[in-house]
Amino acid sequence: MKLVHYQLKHPYAQSRIGVVEDNKVIDLHAAQQELIDQHKILADSIIPADPNAFYQQANIHIKHAENLLEQIKHYSTTHVFERDEVVLHTPNPTPSKIICIGTNYRDHVKEMGGELPEYPVLFSKFNNALIGPEDKIHKSEATDKLDYEVELAVVIGEKATKVAKEEALNYVAGYTIGNDISARDLQKRTPQWLQGKSLDHTTPVGPWLVTTSALNDPSHLAIKSYVNGELRQSSNTEHLIFDIPYLISFISNLITLDPGDIILTGTPDGVGFAMNPPKMLQPGDVVTLEIDQIGTLENKVIKK
């Protein structure tokens, strides 16, 4: 199932939770109400329309949404919109935490002149950095070295504290694509990376969340990035130094993970900063990211 945070293209429209099927968006809350009212179906719980409320109990609501989609096959719903009628936003608009993993592909560590980490390198982003799949990446005047990083993003589905590696994937709601846009000059001028990693409107996430029922093994996914159609990064999540179950276990033994939290799992080699000469992002550039079984995330860079 592909969960989306969408908004109709008309004045005063509210952002809502839906699913994408056959390039159309189904409104989950409205469709459920329709089936309850017209066909008297029984519902264990009402699926929230609000994305924030949905992700507060993500795994519970995902199960109800999957059941609803099975019911829609028999009863149908009128609450379906063409793809061009809606705008897609980042799947979860307000995660309580965005935890990022640095230097998590061997070849990327090598190209950046680093050493293989003994433990996962953790840093954070804030919600001010998040943008959706149809938004523009803002190039701030504060940086001259804006870079791209394609990453598999993990979204947590239920509260996770001191989780064993063997149980870690049970706490996942699903997977999406993230672009860890980095201001390399700001990132490198101090030992801490935060100032180069959380500029306003610089981290696209989307276009949707692929739930674990549709993607249950994140360990062998091809991952690529393009700038203006030129292939820059090409790898596979099998090359992660610390895999997804390990990361969830490691982090949750330090920090409680809440439903809706995002983990950006690291980027492979091929970033612009490491090229000779460097190829940094400029206004007008289009960055396209692809991950198997998820899809494509594409954003344009503009000057801000």
Short mmCIF file of C-alpha atoms in Angstrom, two decimals:
data_model
loop_
_atom_site.label_atom_id
_atom_site.label_comp_id
_atom_site.label_asym_id
_atom_site.label_seq_id
_atom_site.Cartn_x
_atom_site.Cartn_y
_atom_site.Cartn_z
CA MET A 1 0.00 0.00 0.00
CA LYS A 2 1.22 3.49 -0.91
CA LEU A 3 0.15 5.99 1.75
CA VAL A 4 0.07 9.65 0.77
CA HIS A 5 -0.40 12.98 2.52
CA TYR A 6 -2.38 14.90 -0.09
CA GLN A 7 -4.32 18.09 -0.63
CA LEU A 8 -6.90 18.89 -3.29
CA LYS A 9 -6.04 21.75 -5.63
CA HIS A 10 -8.73 24.17 -4.58
CA PRO A 11 -8.93 27.01 -2.04
CA TYR A 12 -9.31 26.07 1.62
CA ALA A 13 -8.64 22.36 1.00
CA GLN A 14 -7.30 20.49 4.01
CA SER A 15 -4.37 18.09 3.87
CA ARG A 16 -5.50 14.50 4.35
CA ILE A 17 -4.37 10.88 4.35
CA GLY A 18 -4.97 8.76 1.28
CA VAL A 19 -3.60 5.89 -0.75
CA VAL A 20 -2.43 5.77 -4.34
CA GLU A 21 -3.79 3.04 -6.60
CA ASP A 22 -3.60 3.07 -10.40
CA ASN A 23 -2.39 6.68 -10.31
CA LYS A 24 -5.47 7.77 -8.39
CA VAL A 25 -5.79 8.90 -4.78
CA ILE A 26 -8.41 7.36 -2.47
CA ASP A 27 -9.32 9.36 0.63
CA LEU A 28 -9.23 6.81 3.46
CA HIS A 29 -11.36 8.61 6.05
CA ALA A 30 -14.07 9.68 3.59
CA ALA A 31 -14.19 6.27 1.91
CA GLN A 32 -14.56 4.52 5.27
CA GLN A 33 -17.41 6.84 6.29
CA GLU A 34 -19.13 6.20 2.97
CA LEU A 35 -18.98 2.43 3.44
CA ILE A 36 -20.23 2.73 7.01
CA ASP A 37 -23.14 4.99 6.04
CA GLN A 38 -24.22 3.30 2.82
CA HIS A 39 -23.26 -0.35 3.31
CA LYS A 40 -23.34 -0.64 7.11
CA ILE A 41 -19.89 -2.15 7.28
CA LEU A 42 -18.38 -2.55 10.73
CA ALA A 43 -15.21 -0.67 11.59
CA ASP A 44 -12.98 -1.43 14.58
CA SER A 45 -11.67 2.12 14.48
CA ILE A 46 -12.19 5.28 12.46
CA ILE A 47 -9.23 6.10 10.23
CA PRO A 48 -8.17 9.71 10.87
CA ALA A 49 -8.28 12.18 8.01
CA ASP A 50 -5.48 14.24 9.55
CA PRO A 51 -1.97 12.96 8.72
CA ASN A 52 -0.61 13.94 12.14
CA ALA A 53 -3.29 11.92 13.92
CA PHE A 54 -2.80 9.00 11.54
CA TYR A 55 0.93 8.71 12.23
CA GLN A 56 0.51 8.93 16.01
CA GLN A 57 -0.71 5.32 15.81
CA ALA A 58 0.65 4.49 12.40
CA ASN A 59 0.76 0.69 12.48
CA ILE A 60 -2.75 0.41 13.92
CA HIS A 61 -4.22 2.76 11.31
CA ILE A 62 -2.29 1.07 8.50
CA LYS A 63 -3.92 -2.27 9.35
CA HIS A 64 -7.37 -0.65 9.29
CA ALA A 65 -6.55 1.05 5.98
CA GLU A 66 -5.50 -2.25 4.43
CA ASN A 67 -8.75 -3.84 5.58
CA LEU A 68 -10.68 -0.91 4.13
CA LEU A 69 -9.02 -1.32 0.73
CA GLU A 70 -10.17 -4.94 0.67
CA GLN A 71 -13.71 -3.80 1.40
CA ILE A 72 -13.55 -1.16 -1.34
CA LYS A 73 -12.91 -3.93 -3.86
CA HIS A 74 -16.42 -5.19 -3.12
CA TYR A 75 -18.32 -1.95 -2.48
CA SER A 76 -16.31 0.76 -4.30
CA THR A 77 -16.13 4.40 -3.22
CA THR A 78 -16.79 7.79 -4.77
CA HIS A 79 -13.94 9.45 -2.84
CA VAL A 80 -11.33 8.94 -5.53
CA PHE A 81 -9.32 11.71 -7.21
CA GLU A 82 -7.20 11.84 -10.33
CA ARG A 83 -3.53 12.34 -9.66
CA ASP A 84 -3.53 15.79 -11.30
CA GLU A 85 -6.32 16.95 -8.95
CA VAL A 86 -4.10 16.74 -5.89
CA VAL A 87 -0.78 17.94 -4.49
CA LEU A 88 1.35 15.43 -2.60
CA HIS A 89 3.17 16.51 0.56
CA THR A 90 5.83 14.77 2.63
CA PRO A 91 4.19 11.57 4.00
CA ASN A 92 4.41 12.56 7.67
CA PRO A 93 4.43 16.35 8.05
CA THR A 94 5.52 16.56 11.70
CA PRO A 95 7.70 13.69 12.89
CA SER A 96 8.88 14.15 16.46
CA LYS A 97 12.38 13.13 15.39
CA ILE A 98 14.36 12.98 12.15
CA ILE A 99 17.44 10.88 12.85
CA CYS A 100 20.08 10.66 10.14
CA ILE A 101 22.90 8.18 9.69
CA GLY A 102 26.21 9.45 8.34
CA THR A 103 28.92 7.45 6.54
CA ASN A 104 26.86 4.27 6.18
CA TYR A 105 28.06 3.04 2.76
CA ARG A 106 31.68 1.89 2.45
CA ASP A 107 32.34 3.57 -0.90
CA HIS A 108 30.91 6.87 0.35
CA VAL A 109 33.19 6.73 3.38
CA LYS A 110 36.12 6.20 1.00
CA GLU A 111 35.21 9.05 -1.37
CA MET A 112 34.84 11.45 1.57
CA GLY A 113 38.26 10.46 2.94
CA GLY A 114 36.92 8.99 6.17
CA GLU A 115 37.34 5.78 8.14
CA LEU A 116 34.77 3.04 8.58
CA PRO A 117 32.77 3.82 11.72
CA GLU A 118 32.73 1.44 14.67
CA TYR A 119 29.26 2.67 15.61
CA PRO A 120 26.53 4.39 13.58
CA VAL A 121 27.14 8.12 13.14
CA LEU A 122 23.96 9.90 14.25
CA PHE A 123 22.87 13.45 13.57
CA SER A 124 19.49 15.14 13.33
CA LYS A 125 17.34 17.35 11.17
CA PHE A 126 14.31 19.42 12.11
CA ASN A 127 10.87 19.79 10.54
CA ASN A 128 11.82 23.17 9.03
CA ALA A 129 13.99 21.27 6.56
CA LEU A 130 11.25 18.90 5.34
CA ILE A 131 9.57 19.46 1.99
CA GLY A 132 7.32 17.30 -0.17
CA PRO A 133 7.74 15.59 -3.51
CA GLU A 134 6.31 18.54 -5.44
CA ASP A 135 8.17 21.28 -3.56
CA LYS A 136 11.32 23.18 -4.50
CA ILE A 137 14.69 22.78 -2.79
CA HIS A 138 15.79 26.19 -1.48
CA LYS A 139 19.41 27.14 -2.09
CA SER A 140 20.22 29.57 0.69
CA GLU A 141 22.63 32.45 0.20
CA ALA A 142 24.45 31.04 3.23
CA THR A 143 25.96 28.22 1.16
CA ASP A 144 27.92 27.86 -2.06
CA LYS A 145 28.25 24.07 -1.81
CA LEU A 146 24.81 22.50 -1.85
CA ASP A 147 24.89 18.74 -2.41
CA TYR A 148 22.43 15.86 -2.93
CA GLU A 149 22.22 12.52 -1.10
CA VAL A 150 19.74 9.80 -2.03
CA GLU A 151 18.68 7.80 1.03
CA LEU A 152 16.24 5.09 2.01
CA ALA A 153 13.98 6.58 4.68
CA VAL A 154 12.42 4.39 7.37
CA VAL A 155 9.25 5.57 9.11
CA ILE A 156 8.53 4.13 12.55
CA GLY A 157 5.06 2.69 13.11
CA GLU A 158 4.92 2.16 16.85
CA LYS A 159 6.81 3.18 19.96
CA ALA A 160 10.20 1.46 20.09
CA THR A 161 12.34 1.29 23.21
CA LYS A 162 15.28 -1.09 23.60
CA VAL A 163 14.22 -3.18 20.63
CA ALA A 164 16.14 -6.33 19.72
CA LYS A 165 17.54 -6.46 16.20
CA GLU A 166 15.52 -9.61 15.49
CA GLU A 167 12.26 -7.75 16.27
CA ALA A 168 13.18 -4.37 14.79
CA LEU A 169 11.30 -4.54 11.49
CA ASN A 170 8.04 -5.14 13.39
CA TYR A 171 8.24 -1.51 14.51
CA VAL A 172 8.39 -0.12 10.96
CA ALA A 173 5.38 1.51 9.30
CA GLY A 174 7.02 1.64 5.89
CA TYR A 175 9.67 3.10 3.63
CA THR A 176 10.06 6.15 1.45
CA ILE A 177 12.78 8.20 -0.27
CA GLY A 178 14.72 11.03 1.31
CA ASN A 179 17.16 13.56 -0.12
CA ASP A 180 19.62 14.56 2.60
CA ILE A 181 20.52 17.86 0.95
CA SER A 182 23.76 19.06 2.55
CA ALA A 183 25.49 22.44 2.61
CA ARG A 184 29.03 21.06 2.58
CA ASP A 185 30.75 24.34 3.43
CA LEU A 186 28.56 24.76 6.51
CA GLN A 187 28.75 21.08 7.40
CA LYS A 188 32.55 20.97 7.29
CA ARG A 189 33.38 24.17 9.13
CA THR A 190 32.73 22.62 12.56
CA PRO A 191 32.94 19.05 13.96
CA GLN A 192 29.13 19.02 14.30
CA TRP A 193 27.18 18.66 11.03
CA LEU A 194 23.79 20.09 12.02
CA GLN A 195 24.18 23.56 10.48
CA GLY A 196 24.89 22.05 7.07
CA LYS A 197 22.09 19.51 7.27
CA SER A 198 18.96 21.36 8.39
CA LEU A 199 18.62 24.53 6.34
CA ASP A 200 15.03 25.62 5.64
CA HIS A 201 13.19 23.77 2.84
CA THR A 202 16.06 21.48 1.87
CA THR A 203 15.04 17.88 2.61
CA PRO A 204 12.52 16.33 0.22
CA VAL A 205 10.81 13.17 1.46
CA GLY A 206 8.29 11.12 -0.50
CA PRO A 207 6.45 10.71 -2.75
CA TRP A 208 4.58 8.21 -0.55
CA LEU A 209 5.10 5.68 2.20
CA VAL A 210 5.25 2.07 0.98
CA THR A 211 3.97 -0.02 3.87
CA THR A 212 5.69 -3.18 5.05
CA SER A 213 2.95 -5.37 3.62
CA ALA A 214 4.16 -4.28 0.17
CA LEU A 215 7.87 -3.95 1.01
CA ASN A 216 8.92 -6.37 3.73
CA ASP A 217 12.65 -6.66 2.96
CA PRO A 218 14.58 -3.38 2.65
CA SER A 219 17.97 -5.09 2.41
CA HIS A 220 18.29 -5.48 -1.38
CA LEU A 221 16.95 -2.30 -2.98
CA ALA A 222 18.68 -0.54 -5.88
CA ILE A 223 19.20 3.14 -5.04
CA LYS A 224 20.09 5.89 -7.54
CA SER A 225 20.31 9.64 -7.99
CA TYR A 226 20.41 11.83 -11.09
CA VAL A 227 21.09 15.52 -11.57
CA ASN A 228 19.58 16.96 -14.75
CA GLY A 229 19.30 13.41 -16.08
CA GLU A 230 22.95 12.52 -15.39
CA LEU A 231 23.41 9.42 -13.22
CA ARG A 232 25.41 10.38 -10.12
CA GLN A 233 24.80 7.64 -7.54
CA SER A 234 24.06 3.97 -8.11
CA SER A 235 24.22 1.37 -5.36
CA ASN A 236 22.12 -1.06 -3.36
CA THR A 237 20.96 -1.12 0.25
CA GLU A 238 22.78 -4.44 0.63
CA HIS A 239 25.92 -2.30 0.89
CA LEU A 240 24.81 -0.51 4.06
CA ILE A 241 27.45 -0.80 6.77
CA PHE A 242 24.73 -0.89 9.45
CA ASP A 243 21.50 -2.41 8.14
CA ILE A 244 17.97 -1.32 9.01
CA PRO A 245 17.31 -3.78 11.86
CA TYR A 246 20.65 -2.92 13.46
CA LEU A 247 19.97 0.83 13.20
CA ILE A 248 16.52 0.57 14.79
CA SER A 249 17.89 -1.55 17.61
CA PHE A 250 20.92 0.68 18.13
CA ILE A 251 18.94 3.92 18.18
CA SER A 252 16.07 2.58 20.29
CA ASN A 253 18.52 1.46 22.96
CA LEU A 254 19.61 5.09 23.24
CA ILE A 255 16.54 7.09 22.24
CA THR A 256 12.89 6.03 22.28
CA LEU A 257 11.51 6.07 18.76
CA ASP A 258 7.93 7.28 18.38
CA PRO A 259 5.37 6.54 15.66
CA GLY A 260 6.05 8.75 12.66
CA ASP A 261 9.74 9.25 13.41
CA ILE A 262 11.98 9.19 10.34
CA ILE A 263 15.37 7.50 10.03
CA LEU A 264 17.44 8.53 7.01
CA THR A 265 19.78 5.58 6.58
CA GLY A 266 22.76 7.06 4.72
CA THR A 267 23.84 7.71 1.15
CA PRO A 268 26.10 5.82 -1.26
CA ASP A 269 29.10 7.20 -3.17
CA GLY A 270 28.71 9.64 -6.05
CA VAL A 271 27.93 12.87 -4.22
CA GLY A 272 28.85 16.11 -5.97
CA PHE A 273 31.28 17.28 -3.27
CA ALA A 274 33.55 14.27 -3.83
CA MET A 275 33.85 14.71 -7.60
CA ASN A 276 36.95 16.18 -9.24
CA PRO A 277 36.12 18.93 -9.79
CA PRO A 278 33.13 19.09 -7.41
CA LYS A 279 29.67 19.34 -8.99
CA MET A 280 27.51 21.28 -6.57
CA LEU A 281 23.81 21.99 -7.01
CA GLN A 282 22.78 25.27 -8.63
CA PRO A 283 19.40 27.00 -9.02
CA GLY A 284 17.57 25.36 -11.91
CA ASP A 285 19.04 21.90 -11.33
CA VAL A 286 16.61 18.98 -11.10
CA VAL A 287 17.48 16.17 -8.70
CA THR A 288 15.82 12.80 -9.34
CA LEU A 289 16.04 9.93 -6.86
CA GLU A 290 14.98 6.33 -7.42
CA ILE A 291 14.67 3.39 -5.05
CA ASP A 292 13.37 -0.02 -6.10
CA GLN A 293 9.84 -0.93 -4.97
CA ILE A 294 9.23 2.66 -3.83
CA GLY A 295 9.41 4.91 -6.87
CA THR A 296 10.83 8.30 -7.84
CA LEU A 297 11.31 11.56 -5.96
CA GLU A 298 12.12 14.61 -8.09
CA ASN A 299 12.69 18.22 -7.00
CA LYS A 300 14.01 21.40 -8.58
CA VAL A 301 16.54 23.68 -6.90
CA ILE A 302 15.66 27.39 -6.66
CA LYS A 303 17.50 30.37 -5.23
CA LYS A 304 16.26 31.66 -1.86
#
